[in-house]
Amino acid sequence: MKFLKLIPILFIFFGNFPYKNIVHAEVKNPKDYKVLSSTNKKLSVGNVEYYLKQGDKAIKNGDFEKAKDSYIDARKLATQLASFYSDLNKSFVGLDARIPNEMRRKGKAALQILAESNDRLAALYIKNEKPDVAVPLLIETIRIMSPNSTEGKEAYKKLIQLGFVETIYKG
């Protein structure tokens, strides 16, 4: 009976750990370790670009439903990123000028990729004869990028082609 009581102690002492799949990570300075700074980021513009590439591949394969899902995922993530960067920008205004500058730069990149995902999703809706769903996306692109940007001008041209607006913008 005493031997049975020793079994757990032996397991603890000698260990019953498999030596496979053990991660040995070394960071010279533990304060320098950043989870989201690796190449496999979840909250990044790179991940939005990945979704856009997946959507493009699906279109080439003729799978419009999968492409739509990828573009919607890209749009959701880009919207989240832009919102997060905007919130951080507002929170640090007046405290440390470096942080709002960084958040403004990252937010601008997020808005740029959001406009790109809106454009691709709108083009897909137009191709599938759903222009009523494409119009809000095109208007959002104009709102976030400004009518003078190339993205805004292209979105406005599409609104003219759809017949939603009639006046040609000469800006």
XYZ file of N, CA and C in Angstrom:
513
model
N 0.814 -1.188 0.000
C 0.000 0.000 0.000
C 0.861 1.256 0.000
N 1.985 1.204 0.720
C 2.866 2.352 0.767
C 3.456 2.628 -0.610
N 3.650 1.576 -1.392
C 4.206 1.732 -2.724
C 3.263 2.539 -3.615
N 1.959 2.311 -3.500
C 0.981 3.053 -4.288
C 0.993 4.537 -3.946
N 1.276 4.865 -2.699
C 1.346 6.275 -2.313
C 2.589 6.940 -2.883
N 3.604 6.155 -3.205
C 4.843 6.705 -3.738
C 4.761 7.001 -5.234
N 3.812 6.390 -5.925
C 3.713 6.575 -7.376
C 3.523 8.042 -7.757
N 2.597 8.766 -7.144
C 2.471 10.183 -7.508
C 3.742 10.982 -7.221
N 4.403 10.646 -6.136
C 5.638 11.346 -5.804
C 6.707 11.052 -6.848
N 6.771 9.804 -7.314
C 7.741 9.453 -8.345
C 7.439 10.177 -9.654
N 6.161 10.274 -9.986
C 5.787 11.019 -11.196
C 6.209 12.484 -11.090
N 5.981 13.072 -9.928
C 6.355 14.471 -9.746
C 7.870 14.625 -9.795
N 8.577 13.706 -9.133
C 10.025 13.808 -9.052
C 10.699 13.553 -10.398
N 10.329 12.458 -11.060
C 10.968 12.101 -12.327
C 10.253 12.729 -13.526
N 9.024 13.061 -13.329
C 8.247 13.705 -14.385
C 7.693 12.708 -15.376
N 6.540 13.019 -15.863
C 5.909 12.202 -16.885
C 5.562 13.132 -18.050
N 6.561 13.866 -18.514
C 6.341 14.859 -19.547
C 6.913 14.370 -20.862
N 6.140 14.448 -21.910
C 6.697 14.075 -23.213
C 7.711 15.133 -23.654
N 8.741 14.678 -24.318
C 9.784 15.594 -24.748
C 9.552 16.088 -26.171
N 8.428 15.740 -26.753
C 8.074 16.214 -28.085
C 7.283 17.501 -27.972
N 7.391 18.326 -28.989
C 6.611 19.557 -29.112
C 6.803 20.526 -27.951
N 7.952 20.511 -27.334
C 8.246 21.473 -26.289
C 8.845 22.699 -26.971
N 8.325 23.838 -26.632
C 8.798 25.072 -27.229
C 9.914 25.634 -26.358
N 11.039 25.859 -26.963
C 12.152 26.494 -26.276
C 12.349 27.860 -26.916
N 11.762 28.848 -26.326
C 11.873 30.196 -26.872
C 12.813 30.994 -25.992
N 13.651 31.748 -26.641
C 14.572 32.578 -25.888
C 14.485 33.995 -26.415
N 14.240 34.886 -25.523
C 14.265 36.291 -25.835
C 15.324 36.881 -24.928
N 16.284 37.577 -25.511
C 17.383 38.101 -24.712
C 16.879 39.012 -23.609
N 15.927 39.840 -23.928
C 15.329 40.705 -22.927
C 13.834 40.415 -22.918
N 13.307 39.813 -21.850
C 11.883 39.452 -21.825
C 10.947 40.635 -22.066
N 11.395 41.837 -21.772
C 10.547 43.006 -22.007
C 10.399 43.299 -23.500
N 11.300 42.744 -24.330
C 11.247 42.969 -25.770
C 10.305 42.014 -26.489
N 9.763 41.018 -25.807
C 8.891 40.040 -26.440
C 7.523 40.664 -26.682
N 7.096 40.630 -27.934
C 5.812 41.211 -28.308
C 5.029 40.181 -29.104
N 3.891 39.803 -28.586
C 3.087 38.755 -29.211
C 2.640 39.153 -30.614
N 2.180 40.369 -30.794
C 1.620 40.794 -32.076
C 2.668 41.318 -33.050
N 3.945 41.255 -32.680
C 4.967 41.749 -33.604
C 5.536 40.643 -34.484
N 5.044 39.420 -34.336
C 5.519 38.329 -35.179
C 4.888 38.431 -36.564
N 5.351 37.604 -37.477
C 4.827 37.673 -38.846
C 3.422 37.096 -38.958
N 2.995 36.293 -38.019
C 1.663 35.692 -38.056
C 0.719 36.494 -37.166
N 0.517 37.741 -37.510
C -0.301 38.632 -36.707
C -1.781 38.407 -36.984
N -2.570 38.589 -35.969
C -4.020 38.523 -36.145
C -4.590 39.920 -36.342
N -4.113 40.874 -35.583
C -4.592 42.251 -35.683
C -3.567 43.068 -36.453
N -3.587 42.928 -37.760
C -2.616 43.657 -38.561
C -3.158 43.910 -39.961
N -2.566 44.890 -40.603
C -2.902 45.187 -41.986
C -2.475 44.004 -42.865
N -1.396 43.328 -42.471
C -0.942 42.149 -43.212
C -1.990 41.053 -43.253
N -2.721 40.885 -42.176
C -3.776 39.879 -42.147
C -4.957 40.297 -43.022
N -5.228 41.591 -43.089
C -6.277 42.085 -43.984
C -5.873 41.798 -45.431
N -4.598 42.052 -45.744
C -4.097 41.759 -47.090
C -4.209 40.275 -47.407
N -3.985 39.433 -46.410
C -4.129 37.987 -46.605
C -5.564 37.644 -46.986
N -6.538 38.226 -46.271
C -7.946 37.982 -46.607
C -8.269 38.452 -48.025
N -7.718 39.589 -48.407
C -7.960 40.090 -49.761
C -7.368 39.141 -50.809
N -6.184 38.621 -50.547
C -5.565 37.666 -51.481
C -6.386 36.387 -51.568
N -6.910 35.931 -50.435
C -7.767 34.742 -50.434
C -9.022 34.989 -51.265
N -9.590 36.172 -51.139
C -10.765 36.526 -51.933
C -10.448 36.576 -53.419
N -9.273 37.121 -53.755
C -8.860 37.176 -55.159
C -8.680 35.773 -55.738
N -8.102 34.888 -54.942
C -7.930 33.494 -55.392
C -9.280 32.827 -55.609
N -10.207 33.087 -54.696
C -11.542 32.494 -54.824
C -12.241 33.005 -56.084
N -12.058 34.265 -56.416
C -12.671 34.803 -57.637
C -12.071 34.132 -58.861
N -10.761 33.936 -58.856
C -10.111 33.263 -59.984
C -10.633 31.843 -60.149
N -10.995 31.209 -59.039
C -11.539 29.852 -59.078
C -13.047 29.842 -59.326
N -13.657 31.009 -59.386
C -15.086 31.093 -59.665
C -15.971 30.911 -58.447
N -15.395 30.902 -57.254
C -16.154 30.728 -56.013
C -16.463 32.099 -55.424
N -17.535 32.723 -55.904
C -17.856 34.081 -55.498
C -18.315 34.164 -54.046
N -18.940 33.133 -53.547
C -19.409 33.144 -52.158
C -18.222 33.150 -51.189
N -17.223 32.345 -51.486
C -16.022 32.315 -50.652
C -15.268 33.636 -50.761
N -15.235 34.205 -51.942
C -14.581 35.503 -52.137
C -15.293 36.576 -51.322
N -16.619 36.559 -51.358
C -17.396 37.529 -50.591
C -17.094 37.403 -49.107
N -17.034 36.170 -48.608
C -16.730 35.949 -47.186
C -15.337 36.472 -46.833
N -14.361 36.238 -47.700
C -13.001 36.722 -47.450
C -12.955 38.241 -47.456
N -13.639 38.859 -48.392
C -13.658 40.319 -48.457
C -14.379 40.918 -47.248
N -15.438 40.262 -46.810
C -16.149 40.740 -45.617
C -15.257 40.619 -44.387
N -14.518 39.512 -44.271
C -13.578 39.354 -43.150
C -12.506 40.437 -43.195
N -11.997 40.722 -44.381
C -10.987 41.771 -44.542
C -11.553 43.124 -44.117
N -12.773 43.388 -44.529
C -13.420 44.657 -44.197
C -13.652 44.789 -42.697
N -14.111 43.716 -42.064
C -14.342 43.747 -40.608
C -13.044 44.014 -39.856
N -11.992 43.302 -40.229
C -10.716 43.468 -39.540
C -10.144 44.858 -39.773
N -10.227 45.369 -40.988
C -9.726 46.714 -41.281
C -10.510 47.763 -40.499
N -11.814 47.573 -40.379
C -12.648 48.499 -39.609
C -12.257 48.481 -38.138
N -12.035 47.276 -37.613
C -11.604 47.158 -36.216
C -10.270 47.854 -35.999
N -9.326 47.604 -36.878
C -8.007 48.210 -36.745
C -8.097 49.733 -36.773
N -8.846 50.265 -37.720
C -8.990 51.721 -37.824
C -9.615 52.287 -36.548
N -10.594 51.590 -36.015
C -11.249 52.039 -34.790
C -10.287 51.990 -33.597
N -9.531 50.915 -33.476
C -8.582 50.784 -32.372
C -7.517 51.878 -32.434
N -6.962 52.105 -33.626
C -5.936 53.133 -33.770
C -6.506 54.520 -33.486
N -7.720 54.760 -33.911
C -8.361 56.055 -33.650
C -8.576 56.261 -32.152
N -9.045 55.224 -31.467
C -9.270 55.316 -30.022
C -7.963 55.589 -29.274
N -6.904 54.877 -29.649
C -5.611 55.109 -29.002
C -5.090 56.504 -29.308
N -5.290 56.956 -30.529
C -4.868 58.298 -30.908
C -5.535 59.334 -30.010
N -6.844 59.219 -29.855
C -7.598 60.170 -29.041
C -7.193 60.091 -27.569
N -6.891 58.898 -27.097
C -6.556 58.723 -25.683
C -5.233 59.375 -25.304
N -4.279 59.413 -26.228
C -2.949 59.910 -25.905
C -2.681 61.332 -26.396
N -3.669 61.980 -26.985
C -3.469 63.355 -27.441
C -3.168 64.224 -26.223
N -2.093 64.975 -26.319
C -1.707 65.867 -25.225
C -0.832 65.218 -24.178
N -0.655 63.911 -24.241
C 0.177 63.228 -23.248
C 1.562 62.908 -23.781
N 1.599 62.295 -24.947
C 2.867 61.920 -25.571
C 2.662 61.996 -27.081
N 3.263 62.957 -27.726
C 3.012 63.224 -29.147
C 3.431 62.078 -30.048
N 4.352 61.246 -29.603
C 4.818 60.139 -30.437
C 3.724 59.109 -30.672
N 2.941 58.848 -29.647
C 1.908 57.807 -29.747
C 0.797 58.223 -30.711
N 0.231 59.428 -30.606
C -0.772 59.815 -31.609
C -0.220 59.830 -33.033
N 1.043 60.220 -33.194
C 1.636 60.203 -34.537
C 1.689 58.785 -35.093
N 2.098 57.835 -34.259
C 2.152 56.438 -34.701
C 0.748 55.911 -34.997
N -0.203 56.221 -34.124
C -1.572 55.734 -34.312
C -2.203 56.368 -35.554
N -1.867 57.620 -35.832
C -2.381 58.277 -37.028
C -1.842 57.590 -38.281
N -0.543 57.257 -38.261
C 0.083 56.586 -39.413
C -0.515 55.201 -39.610
N -0.656 54.448 -38.515
C -1.223 53.101 -38.622
C -2.704 53.150 -38.978
N -3.405 54.133 -38.445
C -4.821 54.290 -38.774
C -5.029 54.626 -40.239
N -4.129 55.432 -40.785
C -4.225 55.779 -42.207
C -4.024 54.539 -43.074
N -3.075 53.679 -42.683
C -2.857 52.427 -43.423
C -4.085 51.524 -43.313
N -4.704 51.496 -42.134
C -5.908 50.673 -41.949
C -7.055 51.215 -42.802
N -7.203 52.526 -42.875
C -8.261 53.113 -43.709
C -8.004 52.858 -45.187
N -6.743 52.891 -45.578
C -6.381 52.616 -46.973
C -6.785 51.199 -47.364
N -6.471 50.237 -46.508
C -6.797 48.837 -46.810
C -8.305 48.607 -46.673
N -8.969 49.379 -45.802
C -10.429 49.300 -45.697
C -11.069 49.769 -46.995
N -10.549 50.851 -47.555
C -11.072 51.354 -48.831
C -10.862 50.320 -49.935
N -9.720 49.658 -49.911
C -9.442 48.618 -50.916
C -10.403 47.439 -50.765
N -10.651 47.033 -49.528
C -11.579 45.908 -49.325
C -13.003 46.312 -49.690
N -13.390 47.561 -49.390
C -14.711 48.055 -49.803
C -14.845 48.031 -51.320
N -13.788 48.454 -52.010
C -13.811 48.502 -53.471
C -13.979 47.102 -54.060
N -13.237 46.146 -53.540
C -13.335 44.780 -54.070
C -14.688 44.152 -53.764
N -15.188 44.410 -52.565
C -16.500 43.866 -52.195
C -17.602 44.522 -53.027
N -17.501 45.833 -53.237
C -18.493 46.526 -54.064
C -18.454 46.007 -55.496
N -17.271 45.794 -56.040
C -17.150 45.255 -57.400
C -17.789 43.877 -57.498
N -17.620 43.079 -56.454
C -18.225 41.740 -56.441
C -19.747 41.838 -56.402
N -20.275 42.758 -55.586
C -21.726 42.936 -55.519
C -22.275 43.456 -56.853
N -21.544 44.358 -57.484
C -21.992 44.879 -58.785
C -22.002 43.757 -59.814
N -20.978 42.931 -59.775
C -20.901 41.813 -60.717
C -22.045 40.822 -60.490
N -22.440 40.657 -59.244
C -23.539 39.744 -58.913
C -24.895 40.435 -58.968
N -24.936 41.595 -59.600
C -26.166 42.354 -59.809
C -26.861 42.721 -58.499
N -26.074 43.193 -57.543
C -26.608 43.700 -56.284
C -26.039 45.096 -56.028
N -26.334 46.053 -56.921
C -25.747 47.389 -56.764
C -26.233 48.115 -55.514
N -27.427 47.769 -55.034
C -27.949 48.417 -53.842
C -27.094 48.113 -52.614
N -26.389 46.989 -52.620
C -25.500 46.631 -51.513
C -24.129 47.286 -51.714
N -23.772 47.548 -52.963
C -22.471 48.146 -53.271
C -22.445 49.644 -52.970
N -23.570 50.323 -53.098
C -23.613 51.778 -52.934
C -23.113 52.219 -51.552
N -23.569 51.638 -50.436
C -23.051 52.082 -49.129
C -21.537 51.880 -48.983
N -21.019 50.833 -49.591
C -19.574 50.591 -49.526
C -18.813 51.674 -50.275
N -19.323 52.063 -51.437
C -18.675 53.111 -52.225
C -18.755 54.461 -51.513
N -19.877 54.735 -50.888
C -20.031 55.982 -50.144
C -19.089 56.005 -48.948
N -18.945 54.878 -48.274
C -18.013 54.802 -47.144
C -16.581 55.057 -47.597
N -16.223 54.534 -48.761
C -14.881 54.772 -49.297
C -14.648 56.257 -49.527
N -15.626 56.942 -50.074
C -15.502 58.385 -50.295
C -15.387 59.116 -48.962
N -16.168 58.685 -47.986
C -16.170 59.342 -46.672
C -14.831 59.174 -45.962
N -14.266 57.976 -45.975
C -13.041 57.739 -45.207
C -11.776 58.185 -45.929
N -11.817 58.229 -47.267
C -10.610 58.576 -48.021
C -10.651 59.993 -48.589
N -11.783 60.616 -48.613
C -12.048 61.952 -49.167
C -12.292 61.857 -50.674
N -13.139 62.741 -51.185
C -13.452 62.716 -52.618
C -12.252 63.033 -53.516
N -11.232 63.692 -52.970
C -10.070 64.062 -53.781
C -9.048 62.942 -53.931
N -9.137 61.906 -53.119
C -8.187 60.793 -53.227
C -8.521 59.959 -54.460
N -7.556 59.201 -54.925
C -7.813 58.350 -56.100
C -8.895 57.327 -55.793
N -8.889 56.790 -54.569
C -9.922 55.820 -54.183
C -11.305 56.471 -54.177
N -11.372 57.696 -53.641
C -12.639 58.420 -53.599
C -13.159 58.744 -54.987
N -12.256 59.156 -55.871
C -12.657 59.473 -57.243
C -13.173 58.231 -57.966
N -12.494 57.113 -57.781
C -12.934 55.861 -58.418
C -14.290 55.421 -57.867
N -14.473 55.553 -56.566
C -15.756 55.173 -55.966
C -16.875 56.059 -56.511
N -16.598 57.356 -56.668
C -17.625 58.258 -57.201
C -17.951 57.933 -58.651
N -16.933 57.576 -59.426
C -17.175 57.167 -60.820
C -18.095 55.946 -60.874
N -17.886 55.016 -59.960
C -18.750 53.829 -59.929
C -20.175 54.204 -59.541
N -20.313 55.186 -58.643
C -21.660 55.640 -58.277
C -22.358 56.277 -59.474
N -21.596 56.980 -60.306
C -22.168 57.556 -61.534
C -22.576 56.441 -62.487
N -21.720 55.432 -62.660
C -22.018 54.310 -63.553
C -23.254 53.555 -63.088
N -23.440 53.469 -61.782
C -24.618 52.772 -61.253
C -25.885 53.617 -61.364
N -25.726 54.912 -61.580
C -26.888 55.791 -61.680
C -27.336 56.333 -60.338
N -26.539 56.142 -59.300
C -26.909 56.653 -57.976
C -26.753 58.164 -57.907
N -25.736 58.702 -58.586
C -25.525 60.143 -58.691
C -25.392 60.500 -60.168
N -25.589 61.759 -60.492
C -25.534 62.172 -61.888
C -24.452 63.231 -62.169
N -24.183 64.051 -61.182
C -23.242 65.144 -61.381
C -21.809 64.609 -61.386
N -21.074 64.982 -62.420
C -19.679 64.533 -62.548
C -18.808 65.399 -61.660
N -17.947 64.762 -60.886
C -17.025 65.477 -60.005
C -15.755 65.785 -60.779
N -15.396 67.060 -60.843
C -14.246 67.485 -61.634
C -13.018 67.763 -60.778
N -13.063 67.400 -59.521
C -11.960 67.707 -58.599
C -10.753 66.934 -58.766
